[in-house]
CHARMM-style PDB file with segment names, atoms N, HN, CA, C and O in Angstrom:
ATOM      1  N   UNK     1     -50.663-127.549 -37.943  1.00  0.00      PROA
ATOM      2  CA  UNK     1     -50.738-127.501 -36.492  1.00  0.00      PROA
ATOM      3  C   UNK     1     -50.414-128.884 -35.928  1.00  0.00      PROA
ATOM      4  O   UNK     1     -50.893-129.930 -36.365  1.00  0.00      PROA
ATOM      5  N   UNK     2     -49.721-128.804 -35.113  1.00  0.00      PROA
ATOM      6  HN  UNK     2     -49.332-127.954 -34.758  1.00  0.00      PROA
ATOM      7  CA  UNK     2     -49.204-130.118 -34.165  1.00  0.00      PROA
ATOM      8  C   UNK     2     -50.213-130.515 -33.284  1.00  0.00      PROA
ATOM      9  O   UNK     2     -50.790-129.627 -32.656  1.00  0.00      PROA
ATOM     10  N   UNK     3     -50.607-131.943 -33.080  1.00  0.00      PROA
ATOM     11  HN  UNK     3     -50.138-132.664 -33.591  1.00  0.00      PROA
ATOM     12  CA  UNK     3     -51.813-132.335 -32.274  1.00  0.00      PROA
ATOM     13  C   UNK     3     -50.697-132.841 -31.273  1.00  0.00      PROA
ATOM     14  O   UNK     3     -49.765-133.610 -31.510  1.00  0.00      PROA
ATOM     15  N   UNK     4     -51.033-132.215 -30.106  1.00  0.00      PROA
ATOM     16  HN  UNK     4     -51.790-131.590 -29.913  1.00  0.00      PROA
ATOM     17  CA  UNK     4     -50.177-132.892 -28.816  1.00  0.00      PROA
ATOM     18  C   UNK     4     -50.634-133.646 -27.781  1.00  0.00      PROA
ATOM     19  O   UNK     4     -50.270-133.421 -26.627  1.00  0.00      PROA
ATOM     20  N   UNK     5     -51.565-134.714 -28.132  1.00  0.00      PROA
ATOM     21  HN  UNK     5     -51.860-134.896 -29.070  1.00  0.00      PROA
ATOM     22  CA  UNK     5     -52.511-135.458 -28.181  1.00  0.00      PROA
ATOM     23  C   UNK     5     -53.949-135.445 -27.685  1.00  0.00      PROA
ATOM     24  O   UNK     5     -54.516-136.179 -26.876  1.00  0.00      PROA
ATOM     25  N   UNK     6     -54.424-134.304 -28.464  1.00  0.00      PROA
ATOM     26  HN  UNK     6     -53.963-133.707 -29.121  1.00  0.00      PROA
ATOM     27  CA  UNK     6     -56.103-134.147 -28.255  1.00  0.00      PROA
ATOM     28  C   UNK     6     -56.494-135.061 -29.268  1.00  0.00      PROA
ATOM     29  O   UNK     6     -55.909-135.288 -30.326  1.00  0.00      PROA
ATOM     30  N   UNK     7     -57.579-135.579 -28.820  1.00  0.00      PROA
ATOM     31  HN  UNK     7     -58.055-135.394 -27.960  1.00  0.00      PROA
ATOM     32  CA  UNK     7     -58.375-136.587 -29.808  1.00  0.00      PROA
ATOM     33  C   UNK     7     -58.584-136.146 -31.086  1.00  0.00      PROA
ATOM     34  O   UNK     7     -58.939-134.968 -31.116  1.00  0.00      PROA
ATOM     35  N   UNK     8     -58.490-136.669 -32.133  1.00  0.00      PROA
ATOM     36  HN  UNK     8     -58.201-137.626 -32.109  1.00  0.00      PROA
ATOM     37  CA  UNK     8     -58.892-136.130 -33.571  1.00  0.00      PROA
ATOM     38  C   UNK     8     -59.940-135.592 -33.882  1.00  0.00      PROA
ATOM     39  O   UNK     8     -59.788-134.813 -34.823  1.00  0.00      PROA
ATOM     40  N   UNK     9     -61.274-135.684 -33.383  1.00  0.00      PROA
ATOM     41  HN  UNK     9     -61.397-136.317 -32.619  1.00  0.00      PROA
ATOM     42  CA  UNK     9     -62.235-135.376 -33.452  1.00  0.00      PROA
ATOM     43  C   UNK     9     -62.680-133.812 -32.647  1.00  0.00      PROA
ATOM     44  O   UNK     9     -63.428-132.907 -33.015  1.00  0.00      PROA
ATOM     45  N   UNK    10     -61.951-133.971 -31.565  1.00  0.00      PROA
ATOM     46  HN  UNK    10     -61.343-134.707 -31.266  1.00  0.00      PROA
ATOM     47  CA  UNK    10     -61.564-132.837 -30.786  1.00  0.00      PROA
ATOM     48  C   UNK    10     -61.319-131.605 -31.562  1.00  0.00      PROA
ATOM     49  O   UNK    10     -62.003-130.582 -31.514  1.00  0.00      PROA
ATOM     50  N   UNK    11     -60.236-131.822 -32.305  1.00  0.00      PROA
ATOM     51  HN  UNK    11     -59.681-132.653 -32.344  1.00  0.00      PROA
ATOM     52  CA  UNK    11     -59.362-131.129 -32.812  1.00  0.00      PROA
ATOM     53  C   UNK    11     -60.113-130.571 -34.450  1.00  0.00      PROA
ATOM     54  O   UNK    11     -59.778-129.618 -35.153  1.00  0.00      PROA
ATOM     55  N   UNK    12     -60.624-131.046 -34.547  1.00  0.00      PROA
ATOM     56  HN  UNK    12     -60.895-131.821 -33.976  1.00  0.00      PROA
ATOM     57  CA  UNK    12     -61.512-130.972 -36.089  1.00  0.00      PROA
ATOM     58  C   UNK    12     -62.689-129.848 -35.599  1.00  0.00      PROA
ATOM     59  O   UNK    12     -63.088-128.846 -36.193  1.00  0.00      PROA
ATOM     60  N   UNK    13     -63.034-130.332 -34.462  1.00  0.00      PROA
ATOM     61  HN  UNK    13     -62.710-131.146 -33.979  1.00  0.00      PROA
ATOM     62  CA  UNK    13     -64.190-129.383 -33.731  1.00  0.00      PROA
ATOM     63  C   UNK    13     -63.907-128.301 -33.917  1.00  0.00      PROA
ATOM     64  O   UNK    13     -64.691-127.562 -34.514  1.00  0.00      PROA
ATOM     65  N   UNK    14     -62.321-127.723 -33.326  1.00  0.00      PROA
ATOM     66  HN  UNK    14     -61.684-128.323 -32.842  1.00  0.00      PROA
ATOM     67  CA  UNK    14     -62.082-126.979 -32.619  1.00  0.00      PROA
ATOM     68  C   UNK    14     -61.320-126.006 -34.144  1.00  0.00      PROA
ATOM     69  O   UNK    14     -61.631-124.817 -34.080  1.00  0.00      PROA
ATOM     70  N   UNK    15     -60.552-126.310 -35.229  1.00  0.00      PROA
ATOM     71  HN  UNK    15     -60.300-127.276 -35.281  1.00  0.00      PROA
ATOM     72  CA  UNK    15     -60.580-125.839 -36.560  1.00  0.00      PROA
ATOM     73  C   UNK    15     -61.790-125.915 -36.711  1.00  0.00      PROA
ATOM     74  O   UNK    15     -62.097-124.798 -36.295  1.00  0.00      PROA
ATOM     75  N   UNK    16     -62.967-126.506 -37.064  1.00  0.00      PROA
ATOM     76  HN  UNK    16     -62.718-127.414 -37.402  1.00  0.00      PROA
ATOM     77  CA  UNK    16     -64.114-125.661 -37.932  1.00  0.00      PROA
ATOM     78  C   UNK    16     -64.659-124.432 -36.684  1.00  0.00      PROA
ATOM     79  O   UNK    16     -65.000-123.325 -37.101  1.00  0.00      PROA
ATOM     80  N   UNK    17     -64.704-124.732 -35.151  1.00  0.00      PROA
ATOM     81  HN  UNK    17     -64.427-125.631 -34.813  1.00  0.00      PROA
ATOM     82  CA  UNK    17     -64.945-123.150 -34.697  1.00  0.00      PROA
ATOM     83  C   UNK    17     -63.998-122.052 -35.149  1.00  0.00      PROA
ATOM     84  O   UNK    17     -64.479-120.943 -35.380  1.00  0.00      PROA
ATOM     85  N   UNK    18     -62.756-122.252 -35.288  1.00  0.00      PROA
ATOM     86  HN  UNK    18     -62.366-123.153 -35.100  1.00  0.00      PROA
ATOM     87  CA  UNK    18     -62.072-121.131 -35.583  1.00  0.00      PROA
ATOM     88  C   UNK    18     -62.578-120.644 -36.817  1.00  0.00      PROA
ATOM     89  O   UNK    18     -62.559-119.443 -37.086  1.00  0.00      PROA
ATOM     90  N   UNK    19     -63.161-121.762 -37.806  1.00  0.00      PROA
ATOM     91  HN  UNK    19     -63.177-122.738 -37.588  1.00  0.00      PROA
ATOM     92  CA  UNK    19     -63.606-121.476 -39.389  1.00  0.00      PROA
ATOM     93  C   UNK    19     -65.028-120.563 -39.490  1.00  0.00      PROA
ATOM     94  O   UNK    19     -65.359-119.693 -40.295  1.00  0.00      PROA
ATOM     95  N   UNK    20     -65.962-121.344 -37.917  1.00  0.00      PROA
ATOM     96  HN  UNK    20     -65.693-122.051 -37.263  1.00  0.00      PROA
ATOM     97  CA  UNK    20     -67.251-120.362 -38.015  1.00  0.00      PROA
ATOM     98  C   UNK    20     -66.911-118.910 -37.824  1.00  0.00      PROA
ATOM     99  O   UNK    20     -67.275-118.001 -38.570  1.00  0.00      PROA
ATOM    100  N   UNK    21     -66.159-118.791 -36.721  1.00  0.00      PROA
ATOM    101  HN  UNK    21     -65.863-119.529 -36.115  1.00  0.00      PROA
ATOM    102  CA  UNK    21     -65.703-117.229 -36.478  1.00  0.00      PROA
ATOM    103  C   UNK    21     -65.269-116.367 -37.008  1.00  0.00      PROA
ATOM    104  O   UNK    21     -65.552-115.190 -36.786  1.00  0.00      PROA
ATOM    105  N   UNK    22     -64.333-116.859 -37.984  1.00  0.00      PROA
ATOM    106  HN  UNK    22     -64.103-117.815 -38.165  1.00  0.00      PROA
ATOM    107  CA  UNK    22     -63.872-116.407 -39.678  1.00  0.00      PROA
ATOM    108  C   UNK    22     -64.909-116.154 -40.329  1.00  0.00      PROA
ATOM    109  O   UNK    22     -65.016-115.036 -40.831  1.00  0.00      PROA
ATOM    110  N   UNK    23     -65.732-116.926 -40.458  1.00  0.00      PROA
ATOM    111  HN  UNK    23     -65.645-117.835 -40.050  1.00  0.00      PROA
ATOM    112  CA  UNK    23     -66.893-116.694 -41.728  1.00  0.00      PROA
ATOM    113  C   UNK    23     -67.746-115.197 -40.886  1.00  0.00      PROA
ATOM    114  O   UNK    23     -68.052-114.205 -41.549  1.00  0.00      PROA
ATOM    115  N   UNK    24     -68.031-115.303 -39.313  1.00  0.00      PROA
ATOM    116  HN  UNK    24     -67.783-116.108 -38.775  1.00  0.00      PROA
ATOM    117  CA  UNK    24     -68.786-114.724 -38.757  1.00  0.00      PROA
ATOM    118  C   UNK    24     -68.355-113.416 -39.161  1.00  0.00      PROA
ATOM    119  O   UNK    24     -69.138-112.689 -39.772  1.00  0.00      PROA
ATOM    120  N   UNK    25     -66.873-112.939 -38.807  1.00  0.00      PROA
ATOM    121  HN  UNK    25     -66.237-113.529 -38.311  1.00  0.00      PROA
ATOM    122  CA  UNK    25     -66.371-111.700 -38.580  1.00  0.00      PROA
ATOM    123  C   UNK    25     -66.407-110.779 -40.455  1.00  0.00      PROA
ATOM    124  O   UNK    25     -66.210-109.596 -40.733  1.00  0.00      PROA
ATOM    125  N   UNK    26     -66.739-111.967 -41.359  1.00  0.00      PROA
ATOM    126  HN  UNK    26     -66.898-112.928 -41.132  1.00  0.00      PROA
ATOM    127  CA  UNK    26     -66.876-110.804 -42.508  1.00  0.00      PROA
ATOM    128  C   UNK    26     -68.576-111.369 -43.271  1.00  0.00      PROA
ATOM    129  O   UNK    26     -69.068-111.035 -44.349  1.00  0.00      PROA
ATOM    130  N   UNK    27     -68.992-112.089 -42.454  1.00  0.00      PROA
ATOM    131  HN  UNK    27     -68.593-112.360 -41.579  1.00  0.00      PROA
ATOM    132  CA  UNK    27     -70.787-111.943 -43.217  1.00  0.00      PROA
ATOM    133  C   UNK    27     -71.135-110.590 -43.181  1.00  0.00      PROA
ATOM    134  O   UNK    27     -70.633-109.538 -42.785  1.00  0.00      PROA
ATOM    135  N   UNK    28     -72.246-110.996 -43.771  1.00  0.00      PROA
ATOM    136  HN  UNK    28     -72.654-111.850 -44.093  1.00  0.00      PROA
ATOM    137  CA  UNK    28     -73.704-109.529 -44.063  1.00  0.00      PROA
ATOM    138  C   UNK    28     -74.369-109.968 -42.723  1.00  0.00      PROA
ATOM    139  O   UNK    28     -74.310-111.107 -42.259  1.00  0.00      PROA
ATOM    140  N   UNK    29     -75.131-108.700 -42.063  1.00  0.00      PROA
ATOM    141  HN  UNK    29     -75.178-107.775 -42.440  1.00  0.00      PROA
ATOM    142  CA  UNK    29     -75.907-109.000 -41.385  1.00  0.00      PROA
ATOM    143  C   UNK    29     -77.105-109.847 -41.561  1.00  0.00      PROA
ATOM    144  O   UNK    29     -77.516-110.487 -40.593  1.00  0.00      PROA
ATOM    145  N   UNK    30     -77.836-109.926 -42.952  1.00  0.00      PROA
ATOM    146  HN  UNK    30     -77.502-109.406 -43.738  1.00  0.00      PROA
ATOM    147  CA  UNK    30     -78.669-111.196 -42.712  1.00  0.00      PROA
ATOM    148  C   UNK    30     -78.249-112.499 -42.340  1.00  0.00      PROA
ATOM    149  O   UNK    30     -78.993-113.190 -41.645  1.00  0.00      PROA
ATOM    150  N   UNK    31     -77.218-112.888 -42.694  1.00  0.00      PROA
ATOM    151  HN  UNK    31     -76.613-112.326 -43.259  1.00  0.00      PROA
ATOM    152  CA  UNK    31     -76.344-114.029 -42.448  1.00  0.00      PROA
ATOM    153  C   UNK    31     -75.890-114.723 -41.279  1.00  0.00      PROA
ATOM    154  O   UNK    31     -75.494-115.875 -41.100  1.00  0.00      PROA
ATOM    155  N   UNK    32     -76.135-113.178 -40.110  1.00  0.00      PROA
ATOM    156  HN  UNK    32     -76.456-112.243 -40.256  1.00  0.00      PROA
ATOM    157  CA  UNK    32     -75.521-113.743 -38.850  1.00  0.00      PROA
ATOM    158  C   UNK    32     -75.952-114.620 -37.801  1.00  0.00      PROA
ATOM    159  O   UNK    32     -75.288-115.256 -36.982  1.00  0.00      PROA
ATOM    160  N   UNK    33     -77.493-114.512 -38.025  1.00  0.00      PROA
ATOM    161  HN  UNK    33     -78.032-113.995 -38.691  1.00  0.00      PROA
ATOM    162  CA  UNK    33     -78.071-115.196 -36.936  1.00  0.00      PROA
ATOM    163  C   UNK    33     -77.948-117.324 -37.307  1.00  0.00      PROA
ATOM    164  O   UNK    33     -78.007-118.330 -36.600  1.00  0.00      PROA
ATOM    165  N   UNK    34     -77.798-117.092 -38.497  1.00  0.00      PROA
ATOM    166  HN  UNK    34     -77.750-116.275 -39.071  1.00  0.00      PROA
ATOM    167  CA  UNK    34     -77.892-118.519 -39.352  1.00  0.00      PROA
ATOM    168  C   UNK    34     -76.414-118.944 -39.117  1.00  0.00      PROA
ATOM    169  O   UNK    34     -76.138-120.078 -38.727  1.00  0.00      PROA
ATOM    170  N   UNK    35     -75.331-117.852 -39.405  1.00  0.00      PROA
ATOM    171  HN  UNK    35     -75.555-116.931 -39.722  1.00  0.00      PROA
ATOM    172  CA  UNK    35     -74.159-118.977 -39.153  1.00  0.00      PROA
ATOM    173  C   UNK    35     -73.841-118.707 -37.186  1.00  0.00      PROA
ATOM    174  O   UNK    35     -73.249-119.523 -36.480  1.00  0.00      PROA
ATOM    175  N   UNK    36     -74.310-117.635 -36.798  1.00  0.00      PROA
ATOM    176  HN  UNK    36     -74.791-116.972 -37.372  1.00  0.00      PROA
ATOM    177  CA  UNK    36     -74.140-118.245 -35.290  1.00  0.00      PROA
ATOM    178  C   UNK    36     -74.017-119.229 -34.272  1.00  0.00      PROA
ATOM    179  O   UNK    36     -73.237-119.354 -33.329  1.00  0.00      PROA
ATOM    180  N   UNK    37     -75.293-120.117 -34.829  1.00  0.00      PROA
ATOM    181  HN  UNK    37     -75.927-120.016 -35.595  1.00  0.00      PROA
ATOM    182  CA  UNK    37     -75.942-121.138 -34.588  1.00  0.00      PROA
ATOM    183  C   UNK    37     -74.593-122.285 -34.924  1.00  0.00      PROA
ATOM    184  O   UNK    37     -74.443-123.193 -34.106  1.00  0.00      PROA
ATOM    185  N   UNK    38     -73.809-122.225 -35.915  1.00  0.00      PROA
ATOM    186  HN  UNK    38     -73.931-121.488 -36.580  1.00  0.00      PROA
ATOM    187  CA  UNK    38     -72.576-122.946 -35.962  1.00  0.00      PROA
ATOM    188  C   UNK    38     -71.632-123.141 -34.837  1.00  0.00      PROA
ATOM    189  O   UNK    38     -71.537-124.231 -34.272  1.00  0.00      PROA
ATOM    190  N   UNK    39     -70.860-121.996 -34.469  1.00  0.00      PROA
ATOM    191  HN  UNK    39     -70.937-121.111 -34.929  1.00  0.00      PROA
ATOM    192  CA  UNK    39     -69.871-122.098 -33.739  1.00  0.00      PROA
ATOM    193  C   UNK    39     -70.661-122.116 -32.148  1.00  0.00      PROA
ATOM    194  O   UNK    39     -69.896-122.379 -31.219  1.00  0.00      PROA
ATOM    195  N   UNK    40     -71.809-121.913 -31.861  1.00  0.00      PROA
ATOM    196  HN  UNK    40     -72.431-121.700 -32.615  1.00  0.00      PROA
ATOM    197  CA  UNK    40     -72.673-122.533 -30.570  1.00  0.00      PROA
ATOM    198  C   UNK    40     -72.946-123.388 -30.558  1.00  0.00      PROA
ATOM    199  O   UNK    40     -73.485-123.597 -29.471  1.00  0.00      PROA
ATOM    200  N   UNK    41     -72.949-124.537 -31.379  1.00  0.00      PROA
ATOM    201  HN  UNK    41     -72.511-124.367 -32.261  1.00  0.00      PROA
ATOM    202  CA  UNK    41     -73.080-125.791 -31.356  1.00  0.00      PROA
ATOM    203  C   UNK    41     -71.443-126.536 -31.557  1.00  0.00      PROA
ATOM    204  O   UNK    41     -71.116-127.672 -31.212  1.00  0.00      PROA
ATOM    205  N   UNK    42     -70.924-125.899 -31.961  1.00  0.00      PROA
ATOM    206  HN  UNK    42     -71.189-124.977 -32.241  1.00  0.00      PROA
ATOM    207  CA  UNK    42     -69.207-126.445 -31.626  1.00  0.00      PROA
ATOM    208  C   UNK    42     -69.005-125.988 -30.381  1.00  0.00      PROA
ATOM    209  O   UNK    42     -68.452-126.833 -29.676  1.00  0.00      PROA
ATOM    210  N   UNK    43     -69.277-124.826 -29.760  1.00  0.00      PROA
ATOM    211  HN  UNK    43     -69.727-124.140 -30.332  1.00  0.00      PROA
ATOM    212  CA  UNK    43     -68.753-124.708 -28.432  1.00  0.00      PROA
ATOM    213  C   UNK    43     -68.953-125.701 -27.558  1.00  0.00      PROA
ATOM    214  O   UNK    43     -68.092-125.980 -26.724  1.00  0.00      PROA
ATOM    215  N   UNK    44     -70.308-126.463 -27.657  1.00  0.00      PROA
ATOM    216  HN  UNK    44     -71.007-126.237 -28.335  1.00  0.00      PROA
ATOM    217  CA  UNK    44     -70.783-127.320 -26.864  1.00  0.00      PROA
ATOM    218  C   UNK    44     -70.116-128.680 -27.088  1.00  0.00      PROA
ATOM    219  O   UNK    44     -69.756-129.381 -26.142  1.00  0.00      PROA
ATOM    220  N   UNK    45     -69.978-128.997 -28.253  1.00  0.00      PROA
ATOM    221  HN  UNK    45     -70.270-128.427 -29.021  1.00  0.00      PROA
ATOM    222  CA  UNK    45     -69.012-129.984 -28.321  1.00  0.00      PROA
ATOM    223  C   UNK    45     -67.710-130.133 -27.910  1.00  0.00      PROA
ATOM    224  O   UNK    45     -67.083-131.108 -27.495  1.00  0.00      PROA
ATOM    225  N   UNK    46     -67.367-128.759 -28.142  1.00  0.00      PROA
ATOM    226  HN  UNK    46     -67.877-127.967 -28.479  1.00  0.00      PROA
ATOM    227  CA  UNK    46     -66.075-128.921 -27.288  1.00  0.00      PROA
ATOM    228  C   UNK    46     -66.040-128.884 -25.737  1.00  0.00      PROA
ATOM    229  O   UNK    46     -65.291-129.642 -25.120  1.00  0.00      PROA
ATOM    230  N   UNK    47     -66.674-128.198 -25.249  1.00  0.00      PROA
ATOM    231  HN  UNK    47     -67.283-127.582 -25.749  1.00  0.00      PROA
ATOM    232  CA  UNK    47     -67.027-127.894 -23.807  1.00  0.00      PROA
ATOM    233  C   UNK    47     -67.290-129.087 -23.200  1.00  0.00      PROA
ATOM    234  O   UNK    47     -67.055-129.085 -21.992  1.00  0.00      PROA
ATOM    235  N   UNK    48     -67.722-130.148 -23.680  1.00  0.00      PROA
ATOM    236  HN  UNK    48     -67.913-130.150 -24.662  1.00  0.00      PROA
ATOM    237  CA  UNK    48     -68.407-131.437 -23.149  1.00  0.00      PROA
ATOM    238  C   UNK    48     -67.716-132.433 -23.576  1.00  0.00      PROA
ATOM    239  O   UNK    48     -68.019-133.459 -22.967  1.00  0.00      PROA
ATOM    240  N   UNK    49     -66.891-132.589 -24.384  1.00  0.00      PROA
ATOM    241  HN  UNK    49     -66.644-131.756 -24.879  1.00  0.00      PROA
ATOM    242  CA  UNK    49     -66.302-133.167 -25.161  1.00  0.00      PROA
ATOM    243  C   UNK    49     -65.680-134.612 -24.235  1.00  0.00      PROA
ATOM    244  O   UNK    49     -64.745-134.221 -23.536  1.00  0.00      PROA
ATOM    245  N   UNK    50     -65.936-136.155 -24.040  1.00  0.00      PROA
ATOM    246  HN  UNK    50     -66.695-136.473 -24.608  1.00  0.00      PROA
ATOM    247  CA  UNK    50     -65.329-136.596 -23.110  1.00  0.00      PROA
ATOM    248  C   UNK    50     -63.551-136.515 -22.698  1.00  0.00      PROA
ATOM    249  O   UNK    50     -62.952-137.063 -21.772  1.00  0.00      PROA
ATOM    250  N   UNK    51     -63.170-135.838 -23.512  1.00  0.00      PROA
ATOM    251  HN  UNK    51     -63.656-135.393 -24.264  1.00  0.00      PROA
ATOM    252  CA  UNK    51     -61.539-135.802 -23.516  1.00  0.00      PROA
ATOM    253  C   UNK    51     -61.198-134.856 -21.941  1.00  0.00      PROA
ATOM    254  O   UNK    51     -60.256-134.971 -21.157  1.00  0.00      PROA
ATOM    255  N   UNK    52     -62.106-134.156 -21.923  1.00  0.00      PROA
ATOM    256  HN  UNK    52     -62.872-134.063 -22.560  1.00  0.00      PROA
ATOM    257  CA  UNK    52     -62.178-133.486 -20.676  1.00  0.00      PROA
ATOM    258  C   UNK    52     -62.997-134.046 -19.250  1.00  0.00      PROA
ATOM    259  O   UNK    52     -63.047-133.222 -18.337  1.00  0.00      PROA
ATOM    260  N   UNK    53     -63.473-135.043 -19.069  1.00  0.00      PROA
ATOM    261  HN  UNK    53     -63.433-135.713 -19.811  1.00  0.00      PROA
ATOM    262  CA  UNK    53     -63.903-135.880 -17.923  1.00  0.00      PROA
ATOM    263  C   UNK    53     -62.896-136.054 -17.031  1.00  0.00      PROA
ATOM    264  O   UNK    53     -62.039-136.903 -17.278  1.00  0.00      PROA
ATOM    265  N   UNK    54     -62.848-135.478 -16.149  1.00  0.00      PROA
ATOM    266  HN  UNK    54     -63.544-134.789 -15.948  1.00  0.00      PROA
ATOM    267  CA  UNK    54     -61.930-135.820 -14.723  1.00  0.00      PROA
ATOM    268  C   UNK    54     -60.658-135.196 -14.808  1.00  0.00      PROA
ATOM    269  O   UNK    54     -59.747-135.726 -14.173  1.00  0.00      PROA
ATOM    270  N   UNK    55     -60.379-134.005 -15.577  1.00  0.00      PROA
ATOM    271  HN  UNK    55     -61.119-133.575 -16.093  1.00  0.00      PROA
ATOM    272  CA  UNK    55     -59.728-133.270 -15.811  1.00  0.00      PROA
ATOM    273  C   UNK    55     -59.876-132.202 -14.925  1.00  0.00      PROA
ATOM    274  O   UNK    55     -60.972-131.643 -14.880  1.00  0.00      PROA
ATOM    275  N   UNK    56     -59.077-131.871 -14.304  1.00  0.00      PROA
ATOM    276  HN  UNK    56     -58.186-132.325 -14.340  1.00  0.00      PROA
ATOM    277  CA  UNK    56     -58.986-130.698 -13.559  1.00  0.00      PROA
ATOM    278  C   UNK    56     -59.269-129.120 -14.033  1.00  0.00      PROA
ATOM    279  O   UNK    56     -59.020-128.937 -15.225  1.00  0.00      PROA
ATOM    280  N   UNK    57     -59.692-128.086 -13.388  1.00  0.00      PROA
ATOM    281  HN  UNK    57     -59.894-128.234 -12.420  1.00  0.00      PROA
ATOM    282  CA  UNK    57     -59.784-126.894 -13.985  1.00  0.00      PROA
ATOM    283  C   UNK    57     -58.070-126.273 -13.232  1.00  0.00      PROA
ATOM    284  O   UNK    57     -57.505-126.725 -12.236  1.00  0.00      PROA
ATOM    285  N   UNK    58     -57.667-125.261 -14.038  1.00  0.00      PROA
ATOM    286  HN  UNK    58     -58.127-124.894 -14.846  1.00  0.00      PROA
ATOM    287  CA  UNK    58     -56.386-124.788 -13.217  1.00  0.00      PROA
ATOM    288  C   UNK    58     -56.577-124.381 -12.092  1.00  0.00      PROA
ATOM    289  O   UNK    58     -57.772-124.209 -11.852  1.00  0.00      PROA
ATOM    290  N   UNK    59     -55.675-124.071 -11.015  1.00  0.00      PROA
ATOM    291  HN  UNK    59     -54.705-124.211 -11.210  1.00  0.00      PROA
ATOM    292  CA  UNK    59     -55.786-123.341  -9.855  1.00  0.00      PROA
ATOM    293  C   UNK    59     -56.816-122.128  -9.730  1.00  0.00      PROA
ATOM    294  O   UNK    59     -56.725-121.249 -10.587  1.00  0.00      PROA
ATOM    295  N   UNK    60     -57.627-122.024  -8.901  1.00  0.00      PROA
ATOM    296  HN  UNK    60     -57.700-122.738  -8.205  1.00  0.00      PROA
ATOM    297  CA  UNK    60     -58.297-120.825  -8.709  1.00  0.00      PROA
ATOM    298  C   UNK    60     -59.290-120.501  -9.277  1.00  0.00      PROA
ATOM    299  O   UNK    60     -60.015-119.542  -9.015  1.00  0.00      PROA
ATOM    300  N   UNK    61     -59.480-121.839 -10.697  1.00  0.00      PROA
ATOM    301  HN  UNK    61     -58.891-122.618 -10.910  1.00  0.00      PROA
ATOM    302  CA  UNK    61     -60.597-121.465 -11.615  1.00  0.00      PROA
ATOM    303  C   UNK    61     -61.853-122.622 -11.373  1.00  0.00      PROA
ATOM    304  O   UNK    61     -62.703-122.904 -12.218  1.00  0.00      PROA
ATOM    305  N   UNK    62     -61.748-123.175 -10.089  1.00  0.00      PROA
ATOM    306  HN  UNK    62     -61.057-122.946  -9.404  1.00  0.00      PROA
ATOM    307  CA  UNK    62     -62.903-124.030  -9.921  1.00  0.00      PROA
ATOM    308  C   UNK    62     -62.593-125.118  -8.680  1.00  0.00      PROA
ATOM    309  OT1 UNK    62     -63.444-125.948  -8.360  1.00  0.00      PROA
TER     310      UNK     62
END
């Protein structure tokens, strides 16, 4: 994947959420509530992430 300049760290975030969601979509149900807790704590990192400070939302979305 081509980084088109999101921060590295950003971007690492944002592959291991795609990795929790992978793991999510073929666990056992005991499993789910434990790896959940993964990709909700990447969301937040990404969501907050300073790369996004003073960044605009698109038209219409804020």
């Amino acid at each position: 994947m081509v980084n088109l300049g999101f921060p590295d760290d950003l971007v690492r975030d944002q592959h291991a959420w795609n990795h929790a969601y992978q793991q999510l979509a073929v666990c056992r149900l005991e499993e789910y509530a434990v790896l959940r807790r993964r990709p909700l704590h990447l969301s937040c990192r990404i969501a907050y992430h300073p790369y996004w400070a003073g960044r605009r939302s698109p038209a219409g979305l804020g």
